[in-house]
Amino acid sequence: MHIEQTTDRSYLVTTEGVNWTILADDTGVTLVDAGYPGDYAEVVDSLQQIGHSLDSVRAVLVTHAHVDHIGSLPQLLSKVSVPVYTSTEEARHARREYLQQATPLDVAKNALLPGILRWSMHIMAKGAMKKVAVPTATGVPLDVPLDVPGNPVPFLVPGHTDGHTCYLVGDVVITGDALCTGHMLSRTTGPQILPAFFDHDRVEHLSTLSTLASVAATVMHPGHGPVHRGSMAEAVEKALAGRH
Ligand SMILES: [Zn+2]
């Protein structure tokens, strides 16, 4: 686990498999995404390493309801009772009214991708096959600041999932899996789009990247991979150019 403080109130926590963001101000902490089920101890540890604890958490935000981003929430919510917010559509996904996630069959079809065996072992060990739901996930209004620590502004970038939500916090944009900078299945780092089989709707994903390109942020917190600094227009351009 590596924690990088990117502004006075934002931290990106990167692990080998997935990232989460911590927003902290004098009103407490907002956790954005929460790793795999097996990442619970590291989520708690990451809060402690920046001088907080589970008790400081006032709210959890979700970019999208895949198991690598909401996995530790059932454990976390059994310890602290805090609201879980995302877009109205993604809240339905998090409540598991439906599931838009790559299946073991999708993975098997991509068995020749370099690194897939190691990745599969990793995610199994992290509890990727666990059925995870967040029944209390609640939709929030988009494009206005939320009344939670850090005051992030949620906005929709659908395609990876129908309700995939990004968050703008000052100069920082939390992109989730709409735009990443690395992955266990990728041999490169830098702005990139995950392999197509992870996307629910690849065509929509590619078309909605223009929303991210127009965001006036200079620091990007991706769902996978390290922090990226620079204009979002350039980051999107790079990701699209490197696509295969
Ligand atoms: Zn992910």
Short mmCIF file of C-alpha atoms and ligand atoms in Angstrom, two decimals:
data_model
loop_
_atom_site.label_atom_id
_atom_site.label_comp_id
_atom_site.label_asym_id
_atom_site.label_seq_id
_atom_site.Cartn_x
_atom_site.Cartn_y
_atom_site.Cartn_z
CA MET A 1 0.00 0.00 0.00
CA HIS A 2 1.24 3.48 -0.87
CA ILE A 3 -0.38 6.74 0.24
CA GLU A 4 0.24 9.93 -1.70
CA GLN A 5 -1.05 13.23 -0.40
CA THR A 6 -1.97 15.30 -3.45
CA THR A 7 -3.48 18.42 -1.84
CA ASP A 8 -4.09 19.67 1.69
CA ARG A 9 -7.25 17.56 1.83
CA SER A 10 -6.81 14.65 -0.58
CA TYR A 11 -4.87 11.39 -0.52
CA LEU A 12 -4.67 8.62 -3.09
CA VAL A 13 -4.14 5.16 -1.62
CA THR A 14 -2.73 2.76 -4.21
CA THR A 15 -2.44 -0.99 -3.73
CA GLU A 16 -1.31 -3.58 -6.22
CA GLY A 17 -4.91 -4.36 -7.20
CA VAL A 18 -6.94 -1.17 -6.77
CA ASN A 19 -7.02 2.36 -5.34
CA TRP A 20 -9.19 4.43 -3.06
CA THR A 21 -9.19 8.12 -2.15
CA ILE A 22 -9.40 9.76 1.25
CA LEU A 23 -10.66 13.34 1.56
CA ALA A 24 -10.02 14.88 4.94
CA ASP A 25 -10.88 18.29 6.37
CA ASP A 26 -11.72 19.62 9.81
CA THR A 27 -15.21 18.09 9.58
CA GLY A 28 -13.87 14.54 9.16
CA VAL A 29 -13.18 12.12 6.36
CA THR A 30 -14.86 11.05 3.15
CA LEU A 31 -13.74 7.71 1.74
CA VAL A 32 -14.10 7.35 -2.03
CA ASP A 33 -14.25 3.66 -2.98
CA ALA A 34 -13.12 0.93 -0.62
CA GLY A 35 -11.15 -1.81 -2.36
CA TYR A 36 -11.84 -5.55 -2.45
CA PRO A 37 -13.41 -7.44 0.48
CA GLY A 38 -9.86 -8.48 1.44
CA ASP A 39 -8.70 -4.85 1.53
CA TYR A 40 -10.70 -3.97 4.67
CA ALA A 41 -7.68 -4.00 7.01
CA GLU A 42 -5.72 -1.84 4.57
CA VAL A 43 -8.56 0.67 4.30
CA VAL A 44 -8.53 1.02 8.09
CA ASP A 45 -4.73 1.16 8.11
CA SER A 46 -4.71 3.89 5.43
CA LEU A 47 -7.05 6.04 7.55
CA GLN A 48 -4.77 5.56 10.56
CA GLN A 49 -1.65 6.41 8.58
CA ILE A 50 -3.04 9.87 7.81
CA GLY A 51 -4.02 10.44 11.43
CA HIS A 52 -7.65 9.37 11.31
CA SER A 53 -9.68 6.26 12.07
CA LEU A 54 -12.92 4.62 11.04
CA ASP A 55 -14.66 6.92 13.51
CA SER A 56 -13.62 9.98 11.48
CA VAL A 57 -15.46 8.71 8.39
CA ARG A 58 -18.56 10.81 7.75
CA ALA A 59 -19.51 9.41 4.34
CA VAL A 60 -18.45 6.94 1.66
CA LEU A 61 -18.66 7.79 -2.03
CA VAL A 62 -18.61 5.17 -4.75
CA THR A 63 -17.36 5.64 -8.32
CA HIS A 64 -18.92 2.36 -9.40
CA ALA A 65 -20.15 -0.77 -7.72
CA HIS A 66 -17.64 -3.36 -8.90
CA VAL A 67 -16.34 -5.71 -6.22
CA ASP A 68 -12.87 -4.10 -6.30
CA HIS A 69 -14.37 -0.72 -5.37
CA ILE A 70 -17.11 -1.58 -2.86
CA GLY A 71 -15.73 -4.88 -1.52
CA SER A 72 -14.83 -3.80 2.01
CA LEU A 73 -17.98 -1.74 2.56
CA PRO A 74 -20.13 -4.43 4.24
CA GLN A 75 -17.39 -4.88 6.88
CA LEU A 76 -16.84 -1.15 7.21
CA LEU A 77 -20.55 -0.40 7.53
CA SER A 78 -20.90 -3.06 10.22
CA LYS A 79 -18.49 -0.97 12.33
CA VAL A 80 -19.60 2.58 11.53
CA SER A 81 -22.98 3.74 10.37
CA VAL A 82 -22.30 6.26 7.60
CA PRO A 83 -24.15 7.12 4.39
CA VAL A 84 -22.96 5.72 1.04
CA TYR A 85 -23.51 8.06 -1.89
CA THR A 86 -23.14 7.82 -5.65
CA SER A 87 -25.27 8.66 -8.69
CA THR A 88 -28.86 7.46 -8.64
CA GLU A 89 -28.09 4.86 -11.32
CA GLU A 90 -24.95 3.55 -9.62
CA ALA A 91 -26.79 3.39 -6.30
CA ARG A 92 -29.14 0.84 -7.91
CA HIS A 93 -26.07 -1.10 -9.04
CA ALA A 94 -24.54 -0.95 -5.54
CA ARG A 95 -27.81 -2.22 -4.05
CA ARG A 96 -27.48 -5.07 -6.59
CA GLU A 97 -30.78 -4.41 -8.29
CA TYR A 98 -28.64 -5.58 -11.23
CA LEU A 99 -24.98 -6.51 -11.82
CA GLN A 100 -22.76 -5.16 -14.61
CA GLN A 101 -19.46 -6.87 -13.93
CA ALA A 102 -17.06 -9.02 -15.98
CA THR A 103 -17.88 -12.67 -15.33
CA PRO A 104 -15.40 -15.56 -14.91
CA LEU A 105 -16.38 -16.47 -18.50
CA ASP A 106 -15.36 -13.00 -19.75
CA VAL A 107 -12.04 -13.49 -17.99
CA ALA A 108 -11.61 -17.00 -19.47
CA LYS A 109 -12.17 -15.59 -22.96
CA ASN A 110 -9.23 -13.27 -22.31
CA ALA A 111 -6.99 -16.01 -20.92
CA LEU A 112 -4.17 -15.09 -23.29
CA LEU A 113 -3.80 -11.56 -21.95
CA PRO A 114 -0.35 -11.26 -20.36
CA GLY A 115 -0.57 -11.27 -16.58
CA ILE A 116 -4.09 -12.61 -16.35
CA LEU A 117 -3.16 -15.67 -14.29
CA ARG A 118 -1.32 -13.63 -11.68
CA TRP A 119 -4.15 -11.09 -11.62
CA SER A 120 -6.78 -13.83 -11.24
CA MET A 121 -4.92 -15.36 -8.30
CA HIS A 122 -4.57 -11.92 -6.72
CA ILE A 123 -8.24 -11.01 -6.98
CA MET A 124 -9.39 -14.44 -5.77
CA ALA A 125 -7.22 -14.00 -2.67
CA LYS A 126 -8.81 -10.55 -2.19
CA GLY A 127 -12.33 -12.03 -2.21
CA ALA A 128 -13.37 -11.06 -5.73
CA MET A 129 -15.84 -13.94 -5.95
CA LYS A 130 -17.73 -12.74 -2.87
CA LYS A 131 -21.21 -11.42 -3.52
CA VAL A 132 -21.13 -7.86 -2.24
CA ALA A 133 -24.06 -5.47 -2.02
CA VAL A 134 -24.58 -2.12 -0.32
CA PRO A 135 -28.32 -1.98 0.43
CA THR A 136 -28.04 1.55 1.88
CA ALA A 137 -26.41 3.11 -1.22
CA THR A 138 -28.22 6.33 -2.02
CA GLY A 139 -28.32 8.49 -5.14
CA VAL A 140 -27.29 12.14 -4.82
CA PRO A 141 -27.80 15.17 -7.08
CA LEU A 142 -25.04 15.56 -9.67
CA ASP A 143 -22.89 18.57 -10.52
CA VAL A 144 -23.28 20.28 -7.14
CA PRO A 145 -20.97 20.00 -4.12
CA LEU A 146 -21.91 17.37 -1.59
CA ASP A 147 -22.19 18.31 2.06
CA VAL A 148 -19.51 15.81 3.15
CA PRO A 149 -15.82 16.35 4.07
CA GLY A 150 -13.95 17.76 1.05
CA ASN A 151 -17.19 18.87 -0.63
CA PRO A 152 -16.64 16.79 -3.79
CA VAL A 153 -18.80 17.45 -6.85
CA PRO A 154 -20.15 14.23 -8.42
CA PHE A 155 -20.60 13.98 -12.18
CA LEU A 156 -21.56 11.14 -14.47
CA VAL A 157 -19.11 9.41 -16.84
CA PRO A 158 -21.07 6.31 -17.85
CA GLY A 159 -19.88 3.35 -19.91
CA HIS A 160 -17.68 1.30 -17.58
CA THR A 161 -21.01 0.92 -15.76
CA ASP A 162 -24.28 2.73 -16.53
CA GLY A 163 -23.96 4.97 -13.49
CA HIS A 164 -20.17 5.36 -13.23
CA THR A 165 -19.56 8.56 -11.27
CA CYS A 166 -16.45 10.74 -11.01
CA TYR A 167 -15.81 13.40 -8.36
CA LEU A 168 -14.16 16.80 -8.62
CA VAL A 169 -12.50 18.19 -5.49
CA GLY A 170 -10.76 21.48 -6.27
CA ASP A 171 -7.86 20.62 -8.58
CA VAL A 172 -8.33 16.88 -8.08
CA VAL A 173 -10.53 14.64 -10.16
CA ILE A 174 -11.31 11.13 -8.94
CA THR A 175 -11.81 9.19 -12.16
CA GLY A 176 -12.50 5.65 -10.91
CA ASP A 177 -12.31 3.25 -13.84
CA ALA A 178 -13.41 5.82 -16.42
CA LEU A 179 -9.72 6.68 -16.80
CA CYS A 180 -6.83 4.78 -15.21
CA THR A 181 -3.03 5.05 -15.22
CA GLY A 182 -2.07 1.41 -14.78
CA HIS A 183 -3.43 -2.04 -13.98
CA MET A 184 -2.10 -5.48 -13.15
CA LEU A 185 -3.13 -6.43 -16.71
CA SER A 186 -1.37 -3.46 -18.30
CA ARG A 187 2.32 -3.22 -19.14
CA THR A 188 2.28 0.56 -19.30
CA THR A 189 1.66 3.38 -16.89
CA GLY A 190 0.12 6.71 -17.80
CA PRO A 191 -3.44 7.60 -18.80
CA GLN A 192 -5.18 4.56 -20.24
CA ILE A 193 -8.48 2.75 -20.56
CA LEU A 194 -8.89 -0.70 -19.05
CA PRO A 195 -9.31 -3.74 -21.32
CA ALA A 196 -12.69 -3.68 -23.08
CA PHE A 197 -14.08 -6.75 -21.32
CA PHE A 198 -14.23 -4.76 -18.08
CA ASP A 199 -16.63 -2.23 -19.64
CA HIS A 200 -20.36 -2.72 -19.63
CA ASP A 201 -20.69 -0.43 -22.67
CA ARG A 202 -17.38 0.33 -24.41
CA VAL A 203 -18.91 2.62 -27.04
CA GLU A 204 -20.59 4.76 -24.40
CA HIS A 205 -17.40 4.77 -22.30
CA LEU A 206 -15.32 6.09 -25.21
CA SER A 207 -17.89 8.74 -26.06
CA THR A 208 -18.28 10.03 -22.50
CA LEU A 209 -14.54 10.52 -22.02
CA SER A 210 -15.08 13.96 -23.57
CA THR A 211 -16.76 14.91 -20.27
CA LEU A 212 -13.54 14.08 -18.41
CA ALA A 213 -11.44 15.88 -21.02
CA SER A 214 -13.30 19.12 -20.27
CA VAL A 215 -12.75 18.97 -16.51
CA ALA A 216 -10.48 21.74 -15.16
CA ALA A 217 -8.42 19.50 -12.87
CA THR A 218 -4.65 19.07 -12.79
CA VAL A 219 -4.38 16.04 -10.52
CA MET A 220 -6.02 12.74 -11.33
CA HIS A 221 -6.82 9.98 -8.83
CA PRO A 222 -7.52 6.86 -10.92
CA GLY A 223 -9.20 3.64 -9.82
CA HIS A 224 -6.05 1.74 -10.80
CA GLY A 225 -2.49 3.03 -11.22
CA PRO A 226 -0.55 5.97 -9.78
CA VAL A 227 -1.47 9.65 -9.47
CA HIS A 228 -1.31 11.56 -12.75
CA ARG A 229 -0.65 15.27 -13.04
CA GLY A 230 -1.48 17.39 -16.07
CA SER A 231 -4.46 18.55 -18.05
CA MET A 232 -7.38 16.18 -18.37
CA ALA A 233 -7.72 16.94 -22.08
CA GLU A 234 -4.19 15.65 -22.60
CA ALA A 235 -4.77 12.63 -20.35
CA VAL A 236 -7.86 11.60 -22.32
CA GLU A 237 -6.04 12.16 -25.61
CA LYS A 238 -3.16 9.94 -24.46
CA ALA A 239 -5.52 7.22 -23.28
CA LEU A 240 -7.38 7.19 -26.58
CA ALA A 241 -4.14 7.18 -28.60
CA GLY A 242 -2.74 4.22 -26.65
CA ARG A 243 -5.92 2.18 -26.96
CA HIS A 244 -5.80 -1.22 -28.57
ZN ZN B 1 -11.74 -1.32 -10.87
#
